[in-house]
Tab-separated table of C-alpha atoms and ligand atoms in Angstrom:
chain	number	residue	atom	x	y	z
A	789	MET	CA	52.003	69.637	54.715
A	790	PRO	CA	51.516	67.558	51.539
A	791	GLU	CA	52.528	64.334	53.328
A	792	GLU	CA	49.793	64.711	55.914
A	793	LYS	CA	47.151	65.537	53.312
A	794	LYS	CA	48.014	62.374	51.500
A	795	GLU	CA	47.532	60.348	54.631
A	796	ILE	CA	44.088	61.865	55.178
A	797	GLU	CA	43.101	61.104	51.639
A	798	LEU	CA	44.285	57.528	51.911
A	799	LEU	CA	42.376	57.083	55.129
A	800	LYS	CA	39.235	58.563	53.579
A	801	GLU	CA	39.610	56.260	50.618
A	802	LYS	CA	39.870	53.345	52.980
A	803	LEU	CA	37.048	54.262	55.354
A	804	PHE	CA	34.459	56.309	53.433
A	805	TYR	CA	31.710	54.835	51.285
A	806	ALA	CA	32.350	56.334	47.843
A	807	ARG	CA	29.435	56.687	45.468
A	808	LYS	CA	30.498	56.234	41.871
A	809	ASN	CA	29.144	57.564	38.608
A	810	ALA	CA	29.080	54.733	36.073
A	811	ALA	CA	30.006	57.124	33.254
A	812	GLU	CA	33.277	57.867	35.056
A	813	THR	CA	33.877	54.304	36.211
A	814	LEU	CA	33.204	52.191	33.130
A	815	ASP	CA	35.626	51.973	30.207
A	816	ALA	CA	34.669	52.981	26.655
A	817	ASP	CA	33.931	49.381	25.622
A	818	LYS	CA	31.452	48.911	28.463
A	819	ILE	CA	29.742	52.216	27.641
A	820	ALA	CA	29.466	51.194	23.972
A	821	ALA	CA	28.064	47.814	25.062
A	822	ALA	CA	25.483	49.616	27.207
A	823	ASP	CA	24.377	51.820	24.308
A	824	ALA	CA	24.082	48.761	22.024
A	825	PHE	CA	22.132	46.816	24.674
A	826	CYS	CA	19.648	49.680	24.957
A	827	GLU	CA	18.833	49.547	21.230
A	828	GLY	CA	17.320	46.101	21.888
A	829	TYR	CA	15.599	47.450	24.962
A	830	LYS	CA	13.946	50.229	22.939
A	831	THR	CA	12.569	47.628	20.521
A	832	PHE	CA	11.038	45.799	23.480
A	833	LEU	CA	9.530	49.047	24.836
A	834	ASN	CA	7.907	49.801	21.489
A	835	ASP	CA	6.722	46.256	20.699
A	836	ALA	CA	5.498	45.304	24.167
A	837	LYS	CA	3.487	48.042	25.867
A	838	THR	CA	1.167	45.624	27.689
A	839	GLU	CA	1.719	42.465	29.746
A	840	ARG	CA	0.259	40.281	26.980
A	841	GLU	CA	2.542	41.831	24.372
A	842	ALA	CA	5.539	41.419	26.679
A	843	VAL	CA	4.780	37.713	27.130
A	844	ARG	CA	4.348	37.219	23.377
A	845	PHE	CA	7.620	39.064	22.700
A	846	MET	CA	9.571	37.042	25.281
A	847	VAL	CA	8.090	33.646	24.326
A	848	GLU	CA	9.185	34.276	20.765
A	849	ARG	CA	12.707	35.203	21.907
A	850	ALA	CA	12.842	32.266	24.334
A	851	GLU	CA	11.836	29.735	21.685
A	852	ALA	CA	14.504	31.124	19.372
A	853	GLN	CA	16.981	30.483	22.237
A	854	GLY	CA	15.869	26.853	22.574
A	855	PHE	CA	13.361	27.202	25.420
A	856	VAL	CA	10.453	24.717	25.260
A	857	PRO	CA	7.113	24.672	27.118
A	858	PHE	CA	7.486	23.224	30.627
A	859	ASP	CA	6.197	19.653	31.113
A	860	ARG	CA	5.458	19.171	34.821
A	861	ASP	CA	5.962	15.403	34.615
A	862	LYS	CA	9.348	15.545	32.984
A	863	ARG	CA	12.723	15.415	34.672
A	864	TYR	CA	15.094	17.884	33.027
A	865	ALA	CA	18.853	17.554	32.596
A	866	PRO	CA	21.223	20.434	33.469
A	867	GLY	CA	21.239	23.018	30.704
A	868	SER	CA	17.591	22.331	29.743
A	869	LYS	CA	15.645	25.512	28.977
A	870	VAL	CA	11.920	25.627	29.713
A	871	TYR	CA	9.206	28.255	29.990
A	872	PHE	CA	5.788	28.404	31.589
A	873	ASN	CA	3.264	30.806	30.078
A	874	ASN	CA	0.662	31.760	32.688
A	875	ARG	CA	-2.518	32.718	30.787
A	876	GLY	CA	-0.606	34.819	28.283
A	877	LYS	CA	0.025	37.510	30.914
A	878	ALA	CA	2.920	36.214	33.012
A	879	LEU	CA	5.938	34.127	32.059
A	880	VAL	CA	8.437	31.932	33.884
A	881	LEU	CA	11.750	31.289	32.097
A	882	CYS	CA	13.998	28.590	33.544
A	883	VAL	CA	17.447	27.119	32.814
A	884	ILE	CA	18.169	23.947	34.792
A	885	GLY	CA	21.401	24.089	36.793
A	886	LYS	CA	24.026	21.487	37.579
A	887	ARG	CA	23.419	21.449	41.324
A	888	LYS	CA	20.508	19.747	43.027
A	889	LEU	CA	17.366	21.894	43.153
A	890	SER	CA	17.322	21.562	46.930
A	891	GLU	CA	20.435	23.761	46.997
A	892	GLY	CA	18.146	26.553	45.829
A	893	ILE	CA	17.218	28.523	42.716
A	894	ARG	CA	18.608	31.866	41.563
A	895	LEU	CA	15.413	33.781	40.867
A	896	SER	CA	14.828	37.194	39.351
A	897	ALA	CA	11.283	38.564	39.278
A	898	ALA	CA	10.188	41.655	37.362
A	899	HIS	CA	6.731	42.881	36.389
A	900	ILE	CA	5.456	43.588	32.892
A	901	ASP	CA	2.254	45.482	33.679
A	902	SER	CA	2.390	49.292	33.752
A	903	PRO	CA	0.006	52.054	34.791
A	904	ARG	CA	-2.554	52.825	32.073
A	905	LEU	CA	-6.254	53.434	31.374
A	906	ASP	CA	-8.436	50.313	31.037
A	907	LEU	CA	-11.723	50.481	29.143
A	908	LYS	CA	-14.769	49.843	31.346
A	909	PRO	CA	-16.925	46.799	30.502
A	910	CYS	CA	-19.513	49.096	28.860
A	911	PRO	CA	-17.192	51.784	27.482
A	912	LEU	CA	-18.702	53.285	24.341
A	913	TYR	CA	-21.106	56.227	24.436
A	914	GLU	CA	-22.115	59.241	22.407
A	915	ASP	CA	-22.474	62.750	23.759
A	916	SER	CA	-22.929	65.949	21.762
A	917	ASP	CA	-22.073	64.272	18.460
A	918	LEU	CA	-18.816	62.783	19.777
A	919	ALA	CA	-18.128	59.112	20.541
A	920	LEU	CA	-16.055	58.356	23.652
A	921	PHE	CA	-14.797	55.446	25.768
A	922	LYS	CA	-15.258	55.395	29.551
A	923	THR	CA	-12.100	54.199	31.341
A	924	HIS	CA	-11.011	53.047	34.775
A	925	TYR	CA	-7.367	53.797	35.435
A	926	TYR	CA	-5.015	50.935	36.344
A	927	GLY	CA	-2.256	51.489	38.895
A	928	GLY	CA	-1.004	54.672	40.501
A	929	ILE	CA	-1.247	57.544	38.046
A	930	LYS	CA	-1.339	61.321	38.225
A	931	LYS	CA	-4.536	61.582	36.196
A	932	TYR	CA	-3.850	65.048	34.811
A	933	GLN	CA	-0.803	63.636	32.977
A	934	TRP	CA	-3.007	61.481	30.754
A	935	ALA	CA	-4.999	64.279	29.105
A	936	ALA	CA	-3.964	65.876	25.807
A	937	ILE	CA	-1.366	63.241	24.853
A	938	PRO	CA	-1.580	60.780	21.938
A	939	LEU	CA	-2.951	57.403	23.032
A	940	ALA	CA	-3.151	53.917	21.541
A	941	LEU	CA	-5.572	51.060	22.181
A	942	HIS	CA	-4.143	47.591	22.907
A	943	GLY	CA	-5.719	44.374	24.073
A	944	VAL	CA	-7.948	41.440	23.379
A	945	ILE	CA	-11.672	40.957	22.768
A	946	VAL	CA	-13.195	37.520	23.350
A	947	LYS	CA	-16.301	37.135	21.218
A	948	LYS	CA	-19.474	35.327	22.145
A	949	ASP	CA	-18.454	32.310	20.023
A	950	GLY	CA	-15.239	31.955	22.054
A	951	THR	CA	-12.863	33.204	19.389
A	952	SER	CA	-10.738	36.209	20.230
A	953	VAL	CA	-9.243	39.120	18.357
A	954	THR	CA	-6.100	41.045	19.213
A	955	VAL	CA	-6.438	44.827	19.093
A	956	ASN	CA	-3.583	47.241	18.422
A	957	ILE	CA	-4.586	50.675	17.108
A	958	GLY	CA	-2.387	53.751	17.253
A	959	GLU	CA	1.153	52.393	16.903
A	960	ALA	CA	1.679	52.051	13.144
A	961	ALA	CA	2.749	55.257	11.377
A	962	ASP	CA	-0.562	55.606	9.508
A	963	ASP	CA	-2.817	54.418	12.362
A	964	PRO	CA	-5.321	56.803	13.937
A	965	GLN	CA	-4.740	57.590	17.621
A	966	PHE	CA	-6.880	58.608	20.573
A	967	VAL	CA	-6.854	61.343	23.207
A	968	VAL	CA	-8.362	62.401	26.520
A	969	THR	CA	-9.390	66.021	26.078
A	970	ASP	CA	-8.687	68.803	28.576
A	971	LEU	CA	-10.121	72.287	29.105
A	972	LEU	CA	-8.592	75.319	27.444
A	973	PRO	CA	-6.921	77.651	29.992
A	974	HIS	CA	-9.328	80.429	28.985
A	975	LEU	CA	-12.228	78.536	30.540
A	976	ALA	CA	-10.335	76.575	33.190
A	977	GLY	CA	-10.667	79.116	35.982
A	978	GLU	CA	-12.660	76.755	38.190
A	979	GLN	CA	-10.660	73.665	37.166
A	980	MET	CA	-7.396	75.425	38.051
A	981	LYS	CA	-8.630	75.845	41.620
A	982	ARG	CA	-8.869	72.078	42.028
A	983	THR	CA	-5.998	70.236	43.712
A	984	LEU	CA	-3.531	68.539	41.367
A	985	SER	CA	-4.951	65.116	42.229
A	986	GLU	CA	-8.376	66.350	41.090
A	987	GLY	CA	-7.144	68.336	38.084
A	988	ILE	CA	-8.546	65.620	35.863
A	989	ARG	CA	-10.920	63.334	37.774
A	990	GLY	CA	-11.278	59.589	37.244
A	991	GLU	CA	-14.617	59.966	35.466
A	992	GLU	CA	-13.124	62.669	33.243
A	993	LEU	CA	-10.606	60.257	31.723
A	994	ASN	CA	-12.844	59.750	28.693
A	995	VAL	CA	-11.131	58.769	25.466
A	996	LEU	CA	-12.192	60.471	22.244
A	997	VAL	CA	-13.051	57.767	19.711
A	998	GLY	CA	-14.795	59.448	16.767
A	999	SER	CA	-17.015	62.244	15.515
A	1000	ARG	CA	-18.642	61.365	12.187
A	1001	PRO	CA	-22.190	59.955	12.314
A	1002	PHE	CA	-23.428	56.938	10.421
A	1003	ALA	CA	-24.964	58.265	7.201
A	1004	SER	CA	-28.712	58.209	7.781
A	1005	ASP	CA	-31.430	60.835	7.989
A	1006	GLU	CA	-33.058	59.234	10.979
A	1007	GLY	CA	-32.143	57.542	14.241
A	1008	SER	CA	-30.083	58.565	17.251
A	1009	GLU	CA	-26.571	57.747	18.517
A	1010	LYS	CA	-25.332	57.733	14.965
A	1011	VAL	CA	-21.688	58.494	15.847
A	1012	LYS	CA	-21.629	55.575	18.273
A	1013	LEU	CA	-23.257	53.400	15.607
A	1014	HIS	CA	-20.629	54.451	13.089
A	1015	MET	CA	-17.800	53.493	15.516
A	1016	LEU	CA	-19.414	50.105	16.150
A	1017	GLN	CA	-19.735	49.616	12.404
A	1018	ILE	CA	-16.002	50.295	11.962
A	1019	LEU	CA	-15.128	47.876	14.776
A	1020	PHE	CA	-17.477	45.233	13.318
A	1021	GLN	CA	-15.894	45.554	9.896
A	1022	LYS	CA	-12.358	45.378	11.352
A	1023	TYR	CA	-12.789	42.770	14.092
A	1024	GLY	CA	-16.280	41.260	13.711
A	1025	VAL	CA	-17.240	42.452	17.202
A	1026	THR	CA	-20.451	43.970	18.567
A	1027	GLU	CA	-20.984	46.280	21.548
A	1028	GLU	CA	-21.763	43.290	23.775
A	1029	ASP	CA	-18.310	41.831	23.081
A	1030	PHE	CA	-16.753	44.657	25.143
A	1031	LEU	CA	-18.103	42.737	28.144
A	1032	SER	CA	-15.455	40.053	27.600
A	1033	ALA	CA	-12.495	42.183	26.645
A	1034	GLU	CA	-9.313	43.559	28.148
A	1035	LEU	CA	-8.609	46.804	26.331
A	1036	GLU	CA	-5.831	49.013	27.585
A	1037	VAL	CA	-5.212	52.625	26.595
A	1038	VAL	CA	-1.490	53.439	26.626
A	1039	PRO	CA	0.638	56.361	25.425
A	1040	ALA	CA	1.133	56.146	21.663
A	1041	PHE	CA	4.598	57.657	21.507
A	1042	ALA	CA	7.729	55.566	20.965
A	1043	ALA	CA	10.869	55.294	23.093
A	1044	ARG	CA	13.424	57.992	22.279
A	1045	ASP	CA	16.945	58.887	23.299
A	1046	ILE	CA	16.953	61.804	25.722
A	1047	GLY	CA	19.692	64.416	26.057
A	1048	LEU	CA	22.317	65.906	23.758
A	1049	ASP	CA	24.577	63.028	24.768
A	1050	ARG	CA	21.834	60.410	24.162
A	1051	SER	CA	22.637	59.043	27.607
A	1052	MET	CA	19.030	58.436	28.615
A	1053	ILE	CA	15.846	56.867	27.232
A	1054	GLY	CA	12.402	58.419	27.508
A	1055	SER	CA	9.479	56.011	27.175
A	1056	TYR	CA	6.194	54.725	28.463
A	1057	GLY	CA	6.462	51.672	30.709
A	1058	HIS	CA	10.073	51.671	31.948
A	1059	ASP	CA	8.495	50.559	35.240
A	1060	ASP	CA	9.096	47.694	35.040
A	1061	ARG	CA	10.184	46.726	31.530
A	1062	VAL	CA	13.537	48.274	32.396
A	1063	CYS	CA	14.098	45.336	34.770
A	1064	ALA	CA	12.088	42.720	32.842
A	1065	TYR	CA	14.171	43.101	29.692
A	1066	PRO	CA	17.614	42.832	31.388
A	1067	ALA	CA	16.408	39.914	33.559
A	1068	ALA	CA	15.173	38.066	30.457
A	1069	GLN	CA	18.300	38.873	28.430
A	1070	ALA	CA	20.455	37.624	31.316
A	1071	ILE	CA	18.725	34.239	31.421
A	1072	PHE	CA	18.979	34.013	27.614
A	1073	ALA	CA	22.758	34.543	27.962
A	1074	ILE	CA	23.512	31.609	30.279
A	1075	GLU	CA	24.146	27.934	29.491
A	1076	ALA	CA	24.109	25.213	32.147
A	1077	PRO	CA	24.500	27.413	35.254
A	1078	GLU	CA	25.594	26.041	38.623
A	1079	TYR	CA	22.215	26.769	40.255
A	1080	THR	CA	18.899	26.520	38.418
A	1081	ALA	CA	18.098	30.002	37.084
A	1082	VAL	CA	14.592	31.447	36.840
A	1083	THR	CA	13.344	34.758	35.492
A	1084	CYS	CA	9.708	35.452	36.339
A	1085	LEU	CA	7.923	38.186	34.381
A	1086	THR	CA	4.777	38.824	36.322
A	1087	ASP	CA	1.546	40.763	35.916
A	1088	LYS	CA	-0.619	42.871	38.271
A	1089	GLU	CA	2.190	44.358	40.380
A	1090	GLU	CA	0.810	47.842	39.840
A	1091	ILE	CA	-2.476	46.904	41.520
A	1092	GLY	CA	-0.968	44.981	44.434
A	1093	SER	CA	-0.033	41.675	42.752
A	1094	GLU	CA	-3.584	40.343	43.224
A	1095	GLY	CA	-5.135	37.996	40.668
A	1096	ASN	CA	-3.934	34.693	39.233
A	1097	THR	CA	-1.303	36.314	37.020
A	1098	GLY	CA	0.155	38.344	39.911
A	1099	LEU	CA	2.818	37.152	42.341
A	1100	ASN	CA	0.401	37.072	45.255
A	1101	SER	CA	-1.059	33.971	43.576
A	1102	SER	CA	0.560	30.528	43.593
A	1103	TYR	CA	1.633	30.100	39.985
A	1104	LEU	CA	5.356	30.578	40.617
A	1105	LYS	CA	5.268	28.450	43.760
A	1106	TYR	CA	3.473	25.671	41.838
A	1107	PHE	CA	6.025	25.890	39.021
A	1108	ILE	CA	8.853	25.399	41.523
A	1109	ALA	CA	6.915	22.638	43.296
A	1110	ASP	CA	6.404	20.784	40.000
A	1111	LEU	CA	10.086	21.163	39.160
A	1112	ALA	CA	11.029	19.794	42.592
A	1113	HIS	CA	8.503	16.949	42.420
A	1114	ALA	CA	9.794	15.740	39.032
A	1115	ASN	CA	13.271	15.559	40.589
A	1116	GLY	CA	12.045	13.768	43.698
A	1117	GLU	CA	12.847	16.756	45.904
A	1118	ASN	CA	10.923	18.601	48.589
A	1119	TYR	CA	9.860	22.009	47.286
A	1120	HIS	CA	9.895	23.577	50.731
A	1121	THR	CA	13.614	22.884	50.835
A	1122	VAL	CA	14.039	24.356	47.355
A	1123	LEU	CA	12.207	27.551	48.363
A	1124	ARG	CA	14.101	27.793	51.656
A	1125	HIS	CA	17.436	27.886	49.804
A	1126	THR	CA	16.280	30.051	46.905
A	1127	GLN	CA	17.778	33.512	46.500
A	1128	CYS	CA	15.876	36.231	44.677
A	1129	LEU	CA	16.521	39.605	43.144
A	1130	SER	CA	13.127	41.282	43.082
A	1131	ALA	CA	13.714	43.321	39.957
A	1132	ASP	CA	11.916	46.628	40.250
A	1133	VAL	CA	12.630	50.294	39.777
A	1134	ASN	CA	13.296	52.978	42.358
A	1135	ALA	CA	12.729	56.739	42.216
A	1136	ALA	CA	15.828	58.534	40.944
A	1137	PHE	CA	16.738	61.761	42.736
A	1138	ASP	CA	15.233	64.680	40.839
A	1139	PRO	CA	16.991	68.046	41.421
A	1140	THR	CA	13.735	69.835	40.581
A	1141	PHE	CA	11.973	68.079	43.464
A	1142	PRO	CA	14.661	67.550	46.114
A	1143	ASP	CA	12.277	67.828	49.071
A	1144	VAL	CA	10.857	64.307	48.811
A	1145	ALA	CA	14.259	62.595	48.957
A	1146	GLU	CA	16.893	62.147	51.618
A	1147	LYS	CA	20.038	62.548	49.568
A	1148	MET	CA	22.305	60.180	51.481
A	1149	ASN	CA	19.949	57.286	50.782
A	1150	ALA	CA	18.450	58.296	47.448
A	1151	SER	CA	19.369	56.689	44.137
A	1152	PHE	CA	20.752	58.774	41.285
A	1153	LEU	CA	20.740	58.414	37.523
A	1154	ASN	CA	24.000	56.899	36.192
A	1155	ARG	CA	25.199	55.572	39.537
A	1156	GLY	CA	24.316	52.065	38.416
A	1157	VAL	CA	21.769	49.505	39.435
A	1158	VAL	CA	20.002	50.369	42.699
A	1159	ILE	CA	19.553	47.993	45.620
A	1160	THR	CA	16.530	48.830	47.732
A	1161	LYS	CA	16.799	47.082	51.088
A	1162	TYR	CA	13.204	47.836	51.959
A	1163	THR	CA	10.281	49.787	50.504
A	1164	GLY	CA	6.952	50.204	52.291
A	1165	ALA	CA	5.557	53.227	54.119
A	1166	ARG	CA	4.954	54.553	57.642
A	1167	GLY	CA	7.718	52.756	59.491
A	1168	LYS	CA	8.596	50.035	56.961
A	1169	SER	CA	5.031	48.691	56.778
A	1170	GLY	CA	4.191	46.506	53.785
A	1171	THR	CA	7.676	45.470	52.771
A	1172	SER	CA	10.286	42.748	53.026
A	1173	ASP	CA	13.327	44.255	54.728
A	1174	ALA	CA	16.311	42.301	53.384
A	1175	SER	CA	18.637	40.798	55.984
A	1176	ALA	CA	22.197	42.006	56.566
A	1177	GLU	CA	23.412	38.541	55.560
A	1178	TYR	CA	21.634	38.570	52.203
A	1179	MET	CA	22.637	42.215	51.555
A	1180	GLY	CA	26.215	41.152	52.245
A	1181	LYS	CA	26.016	38.299	49.769
A	1182	VAL	CA	24.504	40.435	46.989
A	1183	ARG	CA	26.991	43.220	47.639
A	1184	ARG	CA	29.966	40.855	47.275
A	1185	MET	CA	28.479	39.318	44.138
A	1186	LEU	CA	28.059	42.740	42.466
A	1187	ASP	CA	31.492	44.035	43.482
A	1188	ASP	CA	33.247	40.821	42.408
A	1189	ASN	CA	31.700	41.141	38.968
A	1190	GLY	CA	32.415	44.837	38.391
A	1191	VAL	CA	28.765	45.886	38.498
A	1192	VAL	CA	28.309	49.576	39.316
A	1193	TRP	CA	25.576	49.772	41.939
A	1194	GLN	CA	24.120	52.067	44.580
A	1195	ILE	CA	21.828	51.897	47.538
A	1196	GLY	CA	18.434	53.582	47.389
A	1197	GLU	CA	15.461	54.305	49.564
A	1198	LEU	CA	12.076	55.192	48.073
A	1199	GLY	CA	11.873	58.790	49.266
A	1200	LYS	CA	12.199	60.462	52.653
A	1201	VAL	CA	10.773	58.854	55.765
A	1202	ASP	CA	7.004	59.513	55.781
A	1203	ALA	CA	7.107	61.327	52.426
A	1204	GLY	CA	4.994	58.536	50.923
A	1205	GLY	CA	6.077	55.066	49.943
A	1206	GLY	CA	5.382	52.085	47.780
A	1207	GLY	CA	5.824	48.351	47.437
A	1208	THR	CA	7.183	45.678	45.130
A	1209	VAL	CA	6.753	41.929	44.712
A	1210	ALA	CA	9.591	41.315	47.220
A	1211	MET	CA	7.219	40.699	50.117
A	1212	PHE	CA	5.302	38.020	48.216
A	1213	LEU	CA	8.554	36.180	47.496
A	1214	ALA	CA	9.674	36.568	51.095
A	1215	ALA	CA	6.338	35.022	52.084
A	1216	LEU	CA	7.483	31.859	50.245
A	1217	ASP	CA	10.503	31.616	52.606
A	1218	ILE	CA	12.859	32.940	49.897
A	1219	ASP	CA	15.758	35.334	50.560
A	1220	VAL	CA	14.978	38.466	48.573
A	1221	VAL	CA	16.061	42.049	47.968
A	1222	ASP	CA	14.941	44.637	45.423
A	1223	LEU	CA	17.404	45.432	42.660
A	1224	GLY	CA	16.535	47.615	39.694
A	1225	VAL	CA	16.988	50.793	37.748
A	1226	PRO	CA	16.436	54.371	39.008
A	1227	VAL	CA	13.666	56.179	37.092
A	1228	LEU	CA	12.775	59.854	36.705
A	1229	SER	CA	9.051	60.735	36.378
A	1230	MET	CA	8.090	57.225	37.489
A	1231	HIS	CA	4.491	56.235	36.536
A	1232	ALA	CA	4.216	59.177	34.132
A	1233	PRO	CA	3.245	58.450	30.525
A	1234	PHE	CA	6.878	59.231	29.587
A	1235	GLU	CA	9.480	58.039	32.105
A	1236	VAL	CA	13.270	58.491	31.926
A	1237	VAL	CA	16.134	56.081	32.680
A	1238	SER	CA	19.900	56.091	32.086
A	1239	LYS	CA	21.316	53.659	29.528
A	1240	LEU	CA	24.260	52.766	31.761
A	1241	ASP	CA	21.923	51.855	34.622
A	1242	VAL	CA	19.883	49.610	32.283
A	1243	TYR	CA	23.049	47.792	31.231
A	1244	MET	CA	24.248	47.485	34.825
A	1245	ALA	CA	20.939	45.760	35.615
A	1246	TYR	CA	21.686	43.228	32.887
A	1247	CYS	CA	25.231	42.703	34.249
A	1248	ALA	CA	23.824	42.242	37.760
A	1249	PHE	CA	21.284	39.574	36.735
A	1250	LYS	CA	23.876	37.771	34.634
A	1251	ALA	CA	26.386	37.718	37.502
A	1252	PHE	CA	23.630	36.467	39.807
A	1253	PHE	CA	22.749	33.596	37.470
A	1254	GLU	CA	26.418	32.727	36.912
A	1255	ASP	CA	27.096	32.714	40.653
A	1256	GLN	CA	29.137	29.712	41.780
B	1876	MN	MN1	7.496	48.590	39.501
B	1877	MN	MN1	5.200	50.924	39.585
């Protein structure tokens, strides 16, 4: 009976949790806005492959938007825009709200470091007429993915006299690039018997730097000498200056549209620029919000948030304390009432590898921004599990503002796990939940996201900051 069927459908509509595809939910204007937003995002991906470059990029944008360096002794009026640059590697952007600080801050926190290969302190050597760099990988990588792809060298060298030079080789169209070599299959019989995690070992991640010797009939290590001569001519540095350098080897390829429909973006470093960019753009888009808004772009998340530019240090807490102090308010009260979206990615369901996910609680490409209630591993260890109350608040906020969103868990129970900065924010007595973009091939040199999900992240952060 048609009547009865209708009743069932109505009841299902009322009682079932329906997962929506953003491409089928959003109107044409919103989809066009998402595509346009992602053009800016691709520029950020290409111009800011390291944490230092991301800070430089965002400080420039912030200043153009009227942000000024934070003065800890100054009391700021509502609508004031300030930023705090932590050692050139982490950035706090803040717009002062109309309400008292003690009513809490609306905080979004994303990270701008990504997995990569760092040069060792003594990196350069010559072997068999080739010059190479020794590296120590940074963050969780599948090492075999980093061989036989074009690489670029980014970073800073601080010279003995205290001056520093910025290095960026491999990005311009006519720049040379670098590569980690791999064995030919013909001779890889023994290598192919290794496990995937050992396919390329840590000490085999050696970057090819050059092959022509310094022109001289005598002497040894002439290829190494020639490379040092080139670096001296370009930057005025000697081999000893590598001791005080941070040089990062990253994939040299640029962000590209993926798919016949151009619905996705392939790039290095989506984790976590794909949240950092929307969170920054959202704070740039607000004027005089109700609550003070803060976007924190942090470093060192990929190695556990340790170090004074990571969120396990006190720099963000001190920034909030200074803000509270200048207003004659108790910063403990400010923290207690602060609400945070820990802006980080989740693993998108991959139909090629379904076994690691539990489909009912996995996130999918194009289903919008993903809320991750908890991360961690082995029985929710090493995570902040967001409360039902805070989940309820965030859920209402997203729905009320037409943000397409989904719930996501990082893989099946006991399939593995991971963490975000959420637990370090929770440790400050802040209410926090992870919200971000689902990613395919996370931590690979070339990761994939959906443009609609990127835009939904922006809409989510903006709604959060504009919350009444
Ligand atoms: Mn991340
Ligand atoms: Mn990561």
